[in-house]
CSV table of C-alpha atoms in Angstrom, one decimal:
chain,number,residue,atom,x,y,z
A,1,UNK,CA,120.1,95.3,113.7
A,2,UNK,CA,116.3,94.5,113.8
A,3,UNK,CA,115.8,97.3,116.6
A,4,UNK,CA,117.6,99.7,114.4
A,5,UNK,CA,115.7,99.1,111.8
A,6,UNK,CA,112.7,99.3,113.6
A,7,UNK,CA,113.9,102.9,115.0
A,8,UNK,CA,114.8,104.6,111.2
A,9,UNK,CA,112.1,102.8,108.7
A,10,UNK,CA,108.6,103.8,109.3
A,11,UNK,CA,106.7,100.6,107.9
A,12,UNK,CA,108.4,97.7,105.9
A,13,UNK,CA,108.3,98.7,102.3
A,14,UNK,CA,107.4,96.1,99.4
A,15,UNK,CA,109.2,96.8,96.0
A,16,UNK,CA,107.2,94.8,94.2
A,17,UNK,CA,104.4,97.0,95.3
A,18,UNK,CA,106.2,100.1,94.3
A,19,UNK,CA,105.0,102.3,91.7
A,20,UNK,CA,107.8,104.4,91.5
A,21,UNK,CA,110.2,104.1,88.4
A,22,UNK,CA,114.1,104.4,89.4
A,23,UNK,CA,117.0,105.2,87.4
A,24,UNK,CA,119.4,102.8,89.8
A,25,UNK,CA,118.4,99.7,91.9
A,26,UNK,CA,120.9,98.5,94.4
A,27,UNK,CA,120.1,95.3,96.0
A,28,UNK,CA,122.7,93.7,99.0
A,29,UNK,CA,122.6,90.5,98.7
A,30,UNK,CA,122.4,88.2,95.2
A,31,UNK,CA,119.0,85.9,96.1
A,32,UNK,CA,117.0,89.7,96.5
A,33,UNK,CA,118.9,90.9,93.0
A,34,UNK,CA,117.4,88.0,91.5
A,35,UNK,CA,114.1,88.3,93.0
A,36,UNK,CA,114.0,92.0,91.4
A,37,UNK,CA,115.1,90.9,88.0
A,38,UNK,CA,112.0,88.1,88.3
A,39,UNK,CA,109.8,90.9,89.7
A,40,UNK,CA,110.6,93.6,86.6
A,41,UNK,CA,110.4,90.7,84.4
A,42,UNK,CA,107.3,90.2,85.4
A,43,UNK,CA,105.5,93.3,85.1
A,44,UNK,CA,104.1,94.7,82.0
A,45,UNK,CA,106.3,97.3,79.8
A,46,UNK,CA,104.7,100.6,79.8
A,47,UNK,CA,107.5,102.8,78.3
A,48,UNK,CA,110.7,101.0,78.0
A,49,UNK,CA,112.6,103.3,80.8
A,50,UNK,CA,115.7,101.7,81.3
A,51,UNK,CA,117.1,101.1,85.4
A,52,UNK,CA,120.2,99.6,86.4
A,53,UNK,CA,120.0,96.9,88.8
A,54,UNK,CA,123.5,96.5,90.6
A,55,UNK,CA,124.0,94.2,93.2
A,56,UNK,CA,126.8,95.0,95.8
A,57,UNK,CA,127.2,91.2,98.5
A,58,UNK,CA,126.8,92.8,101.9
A,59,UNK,CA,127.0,90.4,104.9
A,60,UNK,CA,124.1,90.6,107.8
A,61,UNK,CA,126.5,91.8,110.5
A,62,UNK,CA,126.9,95.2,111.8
A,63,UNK,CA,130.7,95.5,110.7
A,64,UNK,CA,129.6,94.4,107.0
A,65,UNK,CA,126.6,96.4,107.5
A,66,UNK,CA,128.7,99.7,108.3
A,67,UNK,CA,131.4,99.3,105.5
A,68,UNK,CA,128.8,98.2,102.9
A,69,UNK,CA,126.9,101.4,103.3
A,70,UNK,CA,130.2,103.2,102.7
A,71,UNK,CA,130.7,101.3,99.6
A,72,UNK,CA,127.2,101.9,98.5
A,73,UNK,CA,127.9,105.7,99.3
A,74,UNK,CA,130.9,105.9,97.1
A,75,UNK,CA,129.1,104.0,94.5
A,76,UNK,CA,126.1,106.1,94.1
A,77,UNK,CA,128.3,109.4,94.1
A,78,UNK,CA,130.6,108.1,91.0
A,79,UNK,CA,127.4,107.0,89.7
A,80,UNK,CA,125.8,110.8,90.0
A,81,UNK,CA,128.7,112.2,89.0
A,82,UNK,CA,128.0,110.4,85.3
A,83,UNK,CA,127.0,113.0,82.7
A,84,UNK,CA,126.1,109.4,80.0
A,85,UNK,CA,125.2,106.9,82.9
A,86,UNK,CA,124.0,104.5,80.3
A,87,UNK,CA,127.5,105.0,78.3
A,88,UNK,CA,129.5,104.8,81.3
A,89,UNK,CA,128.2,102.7,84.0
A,90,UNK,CA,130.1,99.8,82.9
A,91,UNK,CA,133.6,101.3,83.1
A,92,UNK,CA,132.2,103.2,86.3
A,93,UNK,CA,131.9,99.9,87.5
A,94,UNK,CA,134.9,97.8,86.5
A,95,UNK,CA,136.8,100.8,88.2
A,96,UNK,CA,134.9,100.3,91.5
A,97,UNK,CA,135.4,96.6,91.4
A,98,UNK,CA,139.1,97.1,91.3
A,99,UNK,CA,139.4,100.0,94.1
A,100,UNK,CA,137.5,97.6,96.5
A,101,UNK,CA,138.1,94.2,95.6
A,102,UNK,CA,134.3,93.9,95.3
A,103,UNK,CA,132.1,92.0,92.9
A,104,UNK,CA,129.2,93.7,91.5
A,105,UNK,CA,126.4,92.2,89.7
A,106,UNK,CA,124.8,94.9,87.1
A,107,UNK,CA,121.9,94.1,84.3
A,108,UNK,CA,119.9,96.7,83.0
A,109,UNK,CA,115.9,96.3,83.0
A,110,UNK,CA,113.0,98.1,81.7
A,111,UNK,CA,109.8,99.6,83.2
């Protein structure tokens, strides 16, 4: 996996050094979701611009790897498809949890 990675990402990229503002954050694994959640915490508020912060467990195996990226995919689409994210994402959600026996971790945080 490391070679592949090496092959399709430039340079390792640094969220917490990241100046961009997202609408959605999708972390793979619960130990980084928390380490965003500290990180946003952390920073100063500058205009109260809401992001979702879902977290989606992925394994660190190719199989995992390959299905999680699916799952992500599928996610992100119902998610796009939203005309009220904010109003819907929770039900959006719930209903993804139940189509792929999945547990998702979601919290909403401000930039």
């Amino acid at each position: 996996m490391l070679d592949r990675n090496r092959r399709i990402k430039p340079k390792p990229e640094r969220f917490q050094l990241s100046k961009e503002k997202f609408d959605i954050l999708i972390t793979c694994e619960e130990r980084v979701y928390d380490q965003v959640i500290e990180c946003m915490e952390s920073r100063t508020q500058e205009d109260n611009q809401p992001v979702h912060l879902i977290n989606i467990d992925i394994q660190d195996n190719h199989e995992e790897a390959t299905v999680g990226s699916f799952l992500i995919c599928e996610l992100v689409t119902v998610l796009a498809n939203s005309e009220d994210l904010d109003n819907d994402i929770d039900e959006l959600l719930h209903e993804f949890e139940s189509k792929f026996a999945r547990t998702i971790l979601h919290t909403v945080l401000f930039y």
